[in-house]
């Protein structure tokens, strides 16, 4: 095995685009592409297709009819329309007599099952081969005859709304017509707080290296063609992403009341427009999600608890299953599940393998259903998803640029953002050795699909496929992340082999990361103890003439040792360390004064001495101990705020830069564990989260200097990446 763990995607992708995208559709009675829709297809509006194009023969290649602003019409894939079969009976008409419907149930069920099988067989072709496919007329891929009649709406809606806190009258309004706009959702849902991803843009901003921002790098590896007058903020789902919260109603009205229309040219903007630096790219919020305790154990024998009925309704499976539970924290938008109507003939799996009692499929396991709304033109940077993804656009238009695994080098498997390109990583440890922009474009050429998805349409994105999504203003979508499991699938497609290997390594690392980190830190602690005598020479150095020898010896004895420190011993060390540090800082400040240069301070010998002591101390922290972890979190806030920036700023920065990767890992892991822990949250009147925020802010920005903050942050990120790389290589060997 190679010494370095592969970051993924450097081999031949093994896939060539046929030059078009397949579009599955249900033909009308006359064989045309025109679709019939139910009056109550919630969150699904008519496809954005000009009437002149409705009658084109399905066997020919058709041009794209809906686009976004960032791509040229010539770049889009032609569409090859493929019918899935003709519906034997028009079940879209929900107004026929109820008694007649009951008499014809047996015949209709046979016809419906046959049609369901045709839909599934068509969809399964693409699932087996892991290639994308577009679906037109999403509402046609379910049994709309099961939609309640108007006179029965009250009874059915009351059952649905009781458990989801949706007003019955609002539900009636939803069911009476097609919801073409997210603003038409019930007020209960519109008033829900959702997470929004933001981007900061300024027209007058300057950069040290033009053309090297994350947004521009992302566009450089894309085939988008923005002109210089078009601004489209990019949501970068990495460490530098900016998240906030606001109500869904506020998100919808954000563009017209808070900022420019980022899709408009500068010449079209009036002087009365309000210019702000923050652009709300997208609101993303889970509607339903499942979590499994079995993932960490490597066990996958479980059943989905998110069920879809034949008419597209989404239900929770109340059957108890120890391996999977609906997430304990109910998503804020869970009430929206009572309104959704999904394409059941695609997401129920093979109708021959569906359990008639539980309505569960052995082919499809649904993990997440999410709502996405873009209040203004925006795009996500290139990334891939671990699971199969069905993206259903309900309002507006999205353009998706897709390429198979292997075209882009992913970030390392030990990264929290492993599904993002290594080229877009800010950490130098990764950026120094990754694909060039030219290599990425060469691999993507001839293997990329660019697809426009309008309201009423859907797009299947296979797992591992890199995709970049651009949304037009006021675009809404629902996506389903699911797992496709089929025992008949024997051969993995060639272009998916490397991705499957990468996922296996990543899951193995995640399962053993905590155990490995503990043993690795213990090994380093023993090595530090053996090398502790090397610090005896520092006691005679002139730089410690300001300290009493016994204080330095005591500090060293507290730092080194084989055993973990308890909270009391930790606190004693922290107080002694800061006291000695302050003594040295004050002494050298008096000697050098304000005329000292950063270069002179960099040579001071007391900094590596203190760093060695601090490295040894951090290896003795018990990260799984609440009280011990709290002492470390509070340590950084105990450093006195400087009355003058120099030499304190340079000294502290160099102290952090002398820390070992293991020490940087301990610091960041303590923050993460303490913030998410529920142990004694109101200790001394401050919650865990508040303690971490105070410690974090003091650590990075106690000198109120952006340059110093950036230096410390980059060193910490690089060091943690180095530490995880060492652990990962050790584990894989």
XYZ file of C-alpha atoms in Angstrom:
733
model
C 0.000 0.000 0.000
C 1.207 3.510 -0.707
C 2.646 5.471 2.159
C 0.188 8.291 1.599
C -3.529 7.652 1.675
C -5.052 8.495 -1.741
C -7.323 11.493 -1.680
C -9.391 10.018 -4.467
C -10.057 10.541 -8.135
C -6.654 10.538 -9.859
C -7.247 7.563 -12.163
C -9.104 7.300 -15.462
C -12.778 7.987 -14.651
C -13.790 5.152 -16.966
C -16.856 6.997 -18.231
C -17.593 8.920 -21.420
C -20.685 11.032 -21.880
C -22.935 9.890 -24.758
C -23.490 13.548 -25.577
C -27.042 13.740 -24.230
C -29.084 13.213 -21.054
C -31.942 10.708 -20.898
C -35.332 12.027 -19.789
C -37.924 9.578 -18.435
C -41.538 10.590 -19.007
C -45.040 9.186 -18.980
C -46.579 9.717 -22.437
C -50.104 11.016 -22.872
C -52.743 8.946 -24.637
C -51.719 10.257 -28.066
C -48.073 9.385 -27.432
C -46.979 12.998 -27.000
C -44.947 14.390 -24.102
C -47.824 16.435 -22.736
C -48.537 15.546 -19.118
C -51.785 15.438 -17.171
C -51.496 16.633 -13.602
C -53.629 16.342 -10.530
C -55.106 19.477 -9.046
C -53.531 18.593 -5.741
C -49.906 17.929 -6.672
C -48.502 19.738 -3.710
C -45.215 21.540 -4.251
C -45.185 20.525 -7.920
C -46.081 22.967 -10.658
C -46.411 22.431 -14.404
C -43.127 21.786 -16.248
C -41.654 24.936 -17.741
C -41.978 23.727 -21.356
C -43.167 25.925 -24.228
C -46.373 24.618 -25.816
C -44.646 24.450 -29.223
C -42.318 21.743 -27.926
C -44.954 19.514 -26.343
C -45.604 17.412 -29.470
C -42.029 16.494 -30.434
C -41.520 12.754 -31.012
C -39.871 11.143 -27.953
C -37.307 9.319 -30.079
C -35.502 12.472 -31.203
C -32.997 14.589 -29.303
C -34.567 17.797 -28.006
C -32.888 21.031 -27.009
C -32.906 22.352 -23.470
C -35.813 24.682 -22.842
C -35.064 26.116 -19.389
C -31.729 27.552 -18.341
C -30.057 29.632 -15.662
C -27.889 32.689 -16.254
C -24.460 31.174 -15.658
C -24.381 28.736 -18.563
C -24.530 29.194 -22.335
C -27.398 27.401 -24.075
C -24.869 25.591 -26.270
C -23.336 23.893 -23.221
C -26.468 22.055 -22.122
C -26.904 18.381 -22.957
C -29.495 17.581 -25.629
C -32.341 15.548 -24.150
C -33.288 12.040 -25.294
C -36.869 11.479 -24.157
C -37.689 7.897 -23.154
C -41.285 6.810 -22.383
C -41.777 4.419 -19.476
C -45.096 3.026 -20.759
C -48.664 4.172 -21.297
C -51.073 4.322 -18.384
C -53.946 1.914 -19.157
C -56.446 4.003 -17.264
C -56.521 7.680 -16.605
C -56.166 7.653 -12.842
C -55.301 11.362 -12.810
C -58.987 12.243 -12.868
C -59.980 12.235 -9.202
C -63.496 13.431 -9.883
C -65.062 10.122 -11.002
C -67.734 8.456 -8.875
C -66.557 6.834 -5.628
C -68.739 3.731 -5.998
C -67.464 3.117 -9.515
C -63.917 3.467 -8.253
C -64.544 0.756 -5.658
C -65.995 -1.625 -8.268
C -62.938 -1.193 -10.480
C -60.401 -1.560 -7.688
C -59.188 -5.030 -8.675
C -58.662 -4.135 -12.343
C -57.109 -0.807 -11.455
C -54.715 -2.410 -9.007
C -53.437 -4.794 -11.673
C -52.993 -1.963 -14.149
C -51.429 0.239 -11.513
C -48.985 -2.450 -10.446
C -48.019 -3.020 -14.067
C -47.425 0.692 -14.583
C -45.485 0.898 -11.315
C -43.283 -1.950 -12.542
C -42.592 -0.136 -15.826
C -41.594 3.034 -13.979
C -39.315 1.133 -11.642
C -37.694 -0.917 -14.415
C -36.897 2.286 -16.311
C -35.460 3.995 -13.228
C -33.549 0.904 -12.087
C -31.610 0.869 -15.364
C -29.870 4.086 -14.296
C -29.507 3.044 -10.647
C -27.680 -0.130 -11.638
C -25.317 1.735 -13.953
C -24.832 4.747 -11.640
C -25.505 7.281 -14.387
C -27.714 10.392 -14.082
C -31.203 10.630 -15.549
C -33.746 13.432 -15.700
C -37.425 12.793 -14.945
C -40.224 14.888 -16.407
C -43.687 15.263 -14.896
C -42.749 13.996 -11.447
C -46.402 13.794 -10.372
C -47.047 11.186 -13.088
C -44.819 8.723 -11.224
C -47.323 7.984 -8.454
C -50.923 6.924 -7.983
C -52.798 10.223 -7.995
C -56.174 8.418 -7.887
C -55.629 7.943 -4.161
C -55.681 11.703 -3.525
C -58.723 12.427 -1.273
C -61.765 13.987 -2.908
C -62.659 17.566 -2.053
C -65.631 16.531 0.053
C -63.361 14.242 2.099
C -60.579 16.760 2.569
C -61.669 17.825 6.038
C -61.482 14.327 7.481
C -58.193 13.406 5.851
C -56.556 16.715 6.656
C -57.504 16.621 10.304
C -55.774 13.253 10.651
C -52.659 14.561 8.946
C -52.476 17.826 10.772
C -53.074 16.729 14.334
C -49.615 15.219 14.669
C -47.864 17.964 12.746
C -49.473 21.092 14.239
C -50.737 22.352 10.888
C -53.976 24.289 10.883
C -56.746 22.271 9.182
C -57.982 25.268 7.207
C -54.474 25.908 5.894
C -54.188 22.256 4.856
C -57.472 22.569 2.969
C -56.114 25.580 1.090
C -53.014 23.598 0.166
C -55.007 20.652 -1.161
C -57.389 22.750 -3.223
C -54.781 23.717 -5.808
C -51.258 23.301 -7.072
C -48.685 25.085 -4.959
C -46.435 26.830 -7.470
C -44.760 29.071 -4.874
C -43.151 28.272 -1.555
C -44.794 31.436 -0.215
C -48.129 29.574 -0.427
C -47.119 27.152 2.329
C -49.062 27.304 5.610
C -48.049 30.108 7.954
C -47.038 27.520 10.563
C -44.275 26.373 8.221
C -43.343 29.847 6.964
C -42.740 31.006 10.545
C -40.301 28.148 11.182
C -36.653 29.025 11.806
C -34.399 27.506 9.126
C -30.646 27.386 8.547
C -29.347 29.615 5.774
C -25.978 29.518 4.026
C -24.565 32.945 3.304
C -21.830 34.517 1.210
C -20.189 37.890 1.720
C -19.732 39.937 -1.435
C -18.563 43.518 -1.917
C -18.107 45.283 -5.216
C -15.123 47.240 -3.904
C -13.346 44.342 -2.234
C -9.694 43.761 -3.105
C -7.529 40.670 -2.829
C -3.816 40.174 -2.575
C -3.913 37.574 -5.363
C -6.720 38.305 -7.821
C -8.298 35.218 -9.337
C -7.350 33.018 -6.383
C -10.477 33.216 -4.223
C -12.441 30.047 -3.507
C -15.328 31.252 -5.669
C -13.047 31.968 -8.622
C -11.238 28.643 -8.235
C -14.585 26.866 -8.270
C -15.596 28.663 -11.467
C -12.200 27.893 -12.995
C -12.899 24.143 -12.786
C -16.449 24.591 -14.113
C -17.827 25.185 -17.601
C -19.982 28.109 -16.462
C -19.666 31.327 -18.497
C -20.343 34.299 -16.238
C -19.791 37.647 -17.878
C -18.060 40.368 -15.882
C -21.351 42.157 -15.149
C -23.023 39.089 -13.648
C -22.629 38.361 -9.961
C -23.665 35.003 -8.544
C -22.573 34.313 -4.949
C -21.231 30.809 -4.390
C -22.016 28.828 -1.261
C -18.748 27.098 -0.328
C -19.636 24.204 1.963
C -16.316 24.134 3.799
C -14.725 25.521 6.967
C -15.241 29.112 5.836
C -18.969 28.796 5.219
C -21.188 31.305 6.988
C -24.418 30.014 8.470
C -27.243 31.866 10.114
C -30.873 31.388 11.039
C -34.057 33.177 10.022
C -37.657 32.272 9.382
C -38.571 30.767 6.034
C -40.772 33.799 5.406
C -37.771 36.112 5.892
C -35.693 34.014 3.492
C -38.340 34.266 0.780
C -38.503 38.065 1.024
C -34.756 38.591 1.513
C -33.814 39.576 -2.036
C -36.286 42.368 -2.604
C -35.978 43.910 0.861
C -32.401 43.341 1.955
C -30.030 43.193 -0.996
C -29.405 43.503 -4.687
C -30.695 41.070 -7.227
C -27.349 39.348 -7.740
C -28.450 38.110 -11.139
C -28.883 41.622 -12.481
C -26.169 43.557 -14.205
C -24.658 46.593 -12.535
C -26.210 48.908 -15.119
C -29.698 47.667 -14.201
C -29.340 48.560 -10.526
C -30.901 51.756 -9.323
C -29.373 54.178 -6.870
C -32.131 53.350 -4.403
C -31.020 49.714 -4.074
C -29.732 48.721 -0.662
C -26.225 47.258 -0.984
C -25.199 44.833 1.731
C -22.243 42.509 1.987
C -24.179 39.398 3.008
C -26.040 37.405 0.377
C -28.357 34.610 1.471
C -27.457 31.820 -0.929
C -29.784 29.052 0.128
C -32.001 27.955 2.976
C -31.526 24.266 3.682
C -33.480 22.387 6.296
C -34.261 18.677 6.830
C -37.898 17.660 6.681
C -37.377 14.073 7.792
C -34.158 12.236 8.570
C -33.139 8.941 10.128
C -30.087 8.213 12.236
C -28.556 4.823 12.884
C -26.380 3.694 15.751
C -25.269 0.796 13.608
C -23.123 2.904 11.289
C -20.257 3.006 13.796
C -20.471 -0.752 14.361
C -20.420 -1.519 10.669
C -23.854 -3.183 10.784
C -26.334 -2.354 8.050
C -29.203 -4.777 8.649
C -31.942 -2.207 9.163
C -35.192 -1.010 7.664
C -36.101 2.504 6.721
C -38.450 4.400 8.974
C -39.322 6.974 6.327
C -42.116 5.475 4.257
C -43.775 6.650 1.070
C -47.326 5.642 0.190
C -48.548 4.916 -3.326
C -50.095 8.381 -3.573
C -46.772 9.962 -2.600
C -47.563 10.809 0.997
C -44.655 10.582 3.426
C -45.147 8.713 6.701
C -43.087 7.687 9.679
C -42.796 3.988 10.378
C -43.789 3.517 14.018
C -42.432 -0.039 14.091
C -39.611 -0.234 16.637
C -36.200 -1.094 15.234
C -33.152 -0.977 17.510
C -30.713 -0.150 14.722
C -32.538 2.878 13.301
C -34.570 5.611 14.917
C -36.064 8.816 13.621
C -33.673 11.508 14.823
C -34.372 12.433 18.434
C -34.262 16.126 17.561
C -37.328 16.535 15.348
C -36.480 18.761 12.356
C -38.262 22.133 12.456
C -39.837 21.471 9.053
C -41.199 18.029 10.008
C -44.808 19.301 9.610
C -44.080 19.764 5.905
C -43.965 15.967 5.548
C -47.770 15.877 5.842
C -48.043 18.019 2.703
C -45.385 16.487 0.460
C -46.318 14.213 -2.444
C -43.314 12.233 -3.693
C -42.855 10.089 -6.855
C -43.662 6.777 -5.152
C -43.222 4.647 -8.297
C -39.538 5.627 -8.227
C -38.862 5.670 -4.482
C -40.837 2.588 -3.406
C -38.495 0.259 -5.263
C -39.497 -2.901 -7.064
C -43.271 -3.431 -6.592
C -42.713 -7.202 -6.568
C -40.583 -6.884 -3.429
C -42.716 -4.458 -1.436
C -44.166 -5.756 1.835
C -47.940 -5.295 1.506
C -48.358 -4.969 5.277
C -45.611 -2.457 6.033
C -45.253 -0.929 2.541
C -41.476 -1.262 2.914
C -39.088 -1.977 0.067
C -35.915 -4.016 0.098
C -34.486 -1.905 -2.750
C -34.731 1.658 -1.442
C -33.885 2.970 2.028
C -34.708 6.653 2.411
C -32.349 8.497 4.767
C -33.175 12.194 4.378
C -35.762 14.485 2.802
C -34.713 18.153 2.688
C -36.109 21.500 1.564
C -33.924 23.947 -0.418
C -34.854 27.513 -1.287
C -32.649 30.069 -3.052
C -34.011 33.599 -2.615
C -31.606 34.922 -5.265
C -29.294 33.662 -7.993
C -26.645 31.481 -6.357
C -24.704 28.258 -6.767
C -23.025 25.590 -4.681
C -19.403 24.705 -5.276
C -18.458 21.332 -6.766
C -18.971 18.446 -4.340
C -20.294 14.900 -4.213
C -22.800 13.109 -1.974
C -22.260 9.745 -0.312
C -25.779 8.575 -1.149
C -28.086 8.469 -4.154
C -29.785 11.830 -4.636
C -33.136 12.598 -6.255
C -33.502 16.360 -6.720
C -37.104 17.518 -7.297
C -37.532 21.137 -8.396
C -40.866 22.612 -7.367
C -40.358 26.233 -8.372
C -37.906 27.988 -10.679
C -34.981 26.425 -12.539
C -31.734 24.763 -11.501
C -28.734 23.947 -13.667
C -26.637 20.984 -12.547
C -23.137 20.347 -13.880
C -22.162 16.717 -13.205
C -19.069 14.620 -13.834
C -18.231 11.073 -12.660
C -15.871 10.110 -9.823
C -12.261 10.432 -10.892
C -12.502 13.783 -12.644
C -11.751 15.806 -9.512
C -9.408 14.998 -6.647
C -11.308 14.924 -3.388
C -10.051 16.145 -0.044
C -8.490 13.434 2.177
C -10.794 10.791 3.597
C -10.043 11.924 7.159
C -11.317 15.433 6.440
C -14.723 16.573 7.647
C -15.215 17.899 4.118
C -13.898 14.876 2.240
C -16.593 15.324 -0.426
C -15.153 18.678 -1.568
C -12.284 19.230 -4.046
C -8.790 19.316 -2.602
C -8.087 22.324 -4.801
C -10.631 24.392 -2.875
C -9.171 23.631 0.524
C -7.673 26.570 2.410
C -5.164 24.469 4.328
C -1.699 24.503 2.807
C -1.094 20.869 3.778
C -3.560 19.871 1.056
C -3.250 22.776 -1.365
C 0.450 22.129 -1.950
C -0.208 18.786 -3.611
C -3.464 18.577 -5.529
C -4.766 18.621 -9.057
C -4.264 21.686 -11.193
C -7.207 23.496 -12.715
C -6.076 22.460 -16.187
C -5.971 18.750 -15.248
C -9.489 18.886 -13.852
C -10.897 20.515 -16.972
C -9.129 17.994 -19.217
C -10.621 15.079 -17.276
C -14.079 16.664 -17.206
C -14.146 17.375 -20.941
C -16.208 14.688 -22.690
C -17.424 13.283 -19.360
C -19.595 16.132 -18.080
C -23.374 16.515 -18.186
C -24.928 19.976 -17.905
C -28.642 19.632 -17.265
C -31.431 22.147 -16.746
C -34.139 21.071 -14.289
C -37.356 23.111 -14.237
C -40.362 23.068 -11.915
C -42.157 19.731 -12.062
C -38.991 17.874 -13.071
C -36.429 15.839 -11.146
C -32.827 14.744 -11.578
C -31.176 11.591 -10.289
C -27.545 12.224 -9.212
C -25.638 8.989 -8.468
C -23.461 8.762 -5.342
C -19.908 9.960 -5.807
C -20.718 12.087 -8.861
C -19.277 15.585 -8.605
C -21.974 18.193 -9.121
C -22.297 21.948 -9.024
C -25.817 23.373 -8.744
C -26.814 26.841 -9.907
C -30.240 28.144 -8.898
C -32.159 31.011 -10.350
C -33.818 33.547 -8.096
C -36.748 32.219 -5.989
C -35.965 28.586 -6.790
C -37.338 25.861 -4.502
C -36.541 22.162 -4.456
C -36.951 19.042 -2.341
C -34.254 16.403 -2.414
C -34.240 12.808 -1.217
C -31.037 11.093 -0.137
C -31.558 7.348 -0.306
C -29.625 4.113 -0.437
C -30.166 1.745 -3.342
C -29.698 -1.905 -2.363
C -30.260 -4.619 -4.932
C -28.953 -8.169 -4.561
C -29.099 -8.634 -8.335
C -26.425 -5.994 -8.844
C -23.233 -8.035 -9.182
C -20.794 -5.858 -11.101
C -19.820 -2.395 -9.946
C -19.565 0.002 -12.928
C -15.944 0.752 -13.796
C -16.277 4.471 -13.106
C -17.537 3.709 -9.555
C -14.795 1.287 -8.410
C -12.386 3.899 -7.009
C -15.235 5.713 -5.274
C -16.416 2.506 -3.570
C -12.861 1.821 -2.369
C -12.558 5.387 -1.099
C -15.852 5.130 0.804
C -14.794 1.846 2.408
C -11.534 3.398 3.633
C -13.338 6.480 4.885
C -15.904 4.465 6.841
C -13.172 2.274 8.322
C -11.284 5.368 9.451
C -14.393 6.929 11.005
C -15.161 3.738 12.922
C -11.684 3.612 14.486
C -10.706 7.298 14.699
C -11.399 7.805 18.430
C -9.728 4.550 19.436
C -6.716 5.294 17.247
C -6.334 8.867 18.525
C -6.317 7.635 22.147
C -3.618 5.033 21.527
C -1.583 7.428 19.393
C -1.618 10.108 22.116
C -0.614 7.526 24.711
C 2.384 6.485 22.601
C 3.475 10.122 22.243
C 3.065 10.668 25.972
C 5.505 7.852 26.729
C 7.993 9.273 24.225
C 7.697 12.741 25.770
C 8.410 11.316 29.223
C 11.609 9.680 27.967
C 12.774 12.961 26.414
C 11.874 15.163 29.377
C 15.486 15.214 30.602
C 16.423 17.228 27.523
C 14.711 20.197 29.113
C 17.135 20.269 32.041
C 19.521 22.316 29.923
C 16.949 25.095 29.617
C 17.071 25.749 33.328
C 20.492 27.347 33.060
C 19.667 29.544 30.069
C 19.905 33.264 30.633
C 16.368 33.767 29.356
C 15.092 32.236 32.589
C 17.035 34.533 34.857
C 13.750 36.319 35.515
C 12.239 33.097 36.879
C 13.034 31.264 40.060
C 14.647 27.943 39.251
C 12.269 26.037 41.519
C 9.263 27.501 39.660
C 10.575 26.251 36.318
C 11.389 22.793 37.720
C 7.934 22.572 39.298
C 6.290 23.552 36.012
C 8.234 20.872 34.132
C 7.367 18.189 36.683
C 3.671 19.003 36.410
C 3.766 18.839 32.604
C 5.564 15.504 32.139
C 4.241 12.133 33.263
C 2.688 8.848 32.136
C -0.701 9.318 33.773
C -3.590 11.625 32.959
C -3.964 14.754 35.065
C -7.040 15.312 37.201
C -8.923 18.612 37.027
C -7.240 20.008 40.147
C -3.717 19.254 38.882
C -4.621 20.715 35.502
C -5.814 23.964 37.073
C -2.618 24.206 39.131
C -0.485 23.785 36.004
C -2.503 26.362 34.023
C -2.077 28.970 36.775
C 1.665 28.273 37.093
C 2.182 28.283 33.319
C 0.427 31.615 32.759
C 2.257 33.172 35.715
C 5.670 32.109 34.346
C 4.679 33.182 30.836
C 3.627 36.621 32.009
C 6.848 37.038 33.982
C 8.976 36.342 30.902
C 6.823 38.530 28.658
C 6.957 41.486 31.044
C 10.722 41.129 31.517
C 11.482 41.137 27.807
C 8.976 43.907 27.155
C 10.911 46.122 29.567
C 14.266 45.186 28.015
C 13.293 45.544 24.365
C 10.612 48.207 24.629
C 8.484 49.228 21.656
C 11.492 49.290 19.314
C 11.812 45.522 19.198
C 11.104 43.977 15.843
C 9.155 40.756 15.284
C 12.348 39.220 13.864
C 14.225 39.829 17.126
C 11.394 38.415 19.194
C 11.272 35.326 16.999
C 14.765 34.432 18.170
C 13.910 34.501 21.867
C 14.730 31.114 23.354
C 11.960 31.081 25.955
C 9.261 30.458 23.308
C 10.332 26.885 22.309
C 10.919 26.126 25.987
C 7.358 27.065 26.910
C 6.046 25.261 23.815
C 7.806 22.028 24.874
C 6.221 22.288 28.321
C 2.794 22.988 26.812
C 3.109 20.079 24.357
C 3.817 17.692 27.226
C 0.896 19.052 29.280
C -1.632 18.714 26.434
C -0.768 15.040 26.020
C -1.931 14.423 29.599
C -5.441 15.872 29.102
C -8.293 13.400 29.540
C -10.554 14.467 26.662
C -13.427 12.240 27.765
C -13.418 13.806 31.244
C -15.900 16.727 31.505
C -14.107 18.592 34.298
C -10.620 17.999 32.881
C -11.775 19.154 29.457
C -13.339 22.280 30.930
C -10.018 23.357 32.491
C -8.333 23.241 29.067
C -11.183 25.128 27.388
C -10.980 27.869 29.995
C -7.188 28.072 29.847
C -7.038 30.312 26.763
C -9.460 32.835 28.194
C -7.163 33.204 31.228
C -4.342 34.766 29.219
C -4.407 38.486 30.116
C -5.522 40.829 27.379
C -2.468 42.747 26.141
C -2.045 46.429 26.913
C 0.309 46.661 23.930
C 0.401 44.402 20.883
C 4.159 43.878 20.695
C 5.926 41.792 21.897
C 2.958 39.832 23.268
C 1.359 39.173 19.867
C 4.545 37.838 18.306
C 5.363 35.756 21.371
C 1.921 34.138 21.570
C 1.776 33.529 17.796
C 5.148 31.811 17.858
C 4.143 29.807 20.920
C 1.192 28.381 18.966
C 3.361 27.796 15.871
C 5.757 25.720 18.019
C 2.956 23.393 19.142
C 3.064 19.846 17.808
C 0.246 18.518 15.566
C -0.892 16.309 18.450
C -1.302 19.372 20.681
C -3.326 21.213 18.043
C -5.567 18.156 17.707
C -6.146 18.037 21.476
C -7.100 21.737 21.539
C -9.621 21.476 18.697
C -11.037 18.158 19.903
C -11.574 19.605 23.381
C -13.549 22.499 21.884
C -15.709 20.172 19.792
C -16.416 17.713 22.595
C -17.118 20.374 25.175
C -19.493 22.312 22.922
C -21.571 19.208 22.120
C -21.505 17.714 25.631
C -24.499 17.932 27.934
C -22.496 17.639 31.154
C -23.300 20.345 33.681
C -24.233 22.981 31.038
C -24.815 25.760 33.577
C -21.509 25.422 35.407
C -20.863 28.769 37.130
C -23.716 30.311 35.151
C -22.158 29.684 31.718
C -23.185 26.992 29.246
C -20.663 24.727 27.540
C -21.283 26.421 24.215
C -20.687 29.865 25.719
C -17.454 28.686 27.339
C -16.173 27.337 24.033
C -17.112 30.520 22.161
C -15.277 32.654 24.723
C -12.206 30.399 24.639
C -12.223 30.243 20.826
C -12.496 34.008 20.432
C -9.727 34.679 22.944
C -7.422 32.093 21.374
C -7.660 33.508 17.860
C -8.423 37.168 18.333
C -7.145 38.406 21.685
C -4.943 40.913 19.813
C -7.743 42.128 17.513
C -5.527 41.677 14.456
C -6.778 39.903 11.308
C -3.279 38.971 10.163
C -2.410 37.317 13.490
C -5.765 35.549 13.592
C -5.235 34.167 10.074
C -1.705 32.984 10.922
C -2.854 31.121 14.028
C -5.894 29.662 12.290
C -3.903 28.364 9.304
C -1.278 26.796 11.551
C -3.961 25.070 13.613
C -5.774 23.729 10.535
C -2.554 22.562 8.884
C -1.375 20.862 12.072
C -4.681 19.040 12.599
C -4.606 17.886 8.968
C -1.045 16.603 9.475
C -2.068 14.776 12.646
C -5.068 13.110 10.985
C -2.959 12.139 7.990
C -0.444 10.407 10.277
C -3.244 8.579 12.091
C -4.925 7.577 8.844
C -1.711 6.225 7.320
C -0.981 4.299 10.509
C -4.486 2.820 10.605
C -4.520 1.782 6.952
C -1.153 0.047 7.310
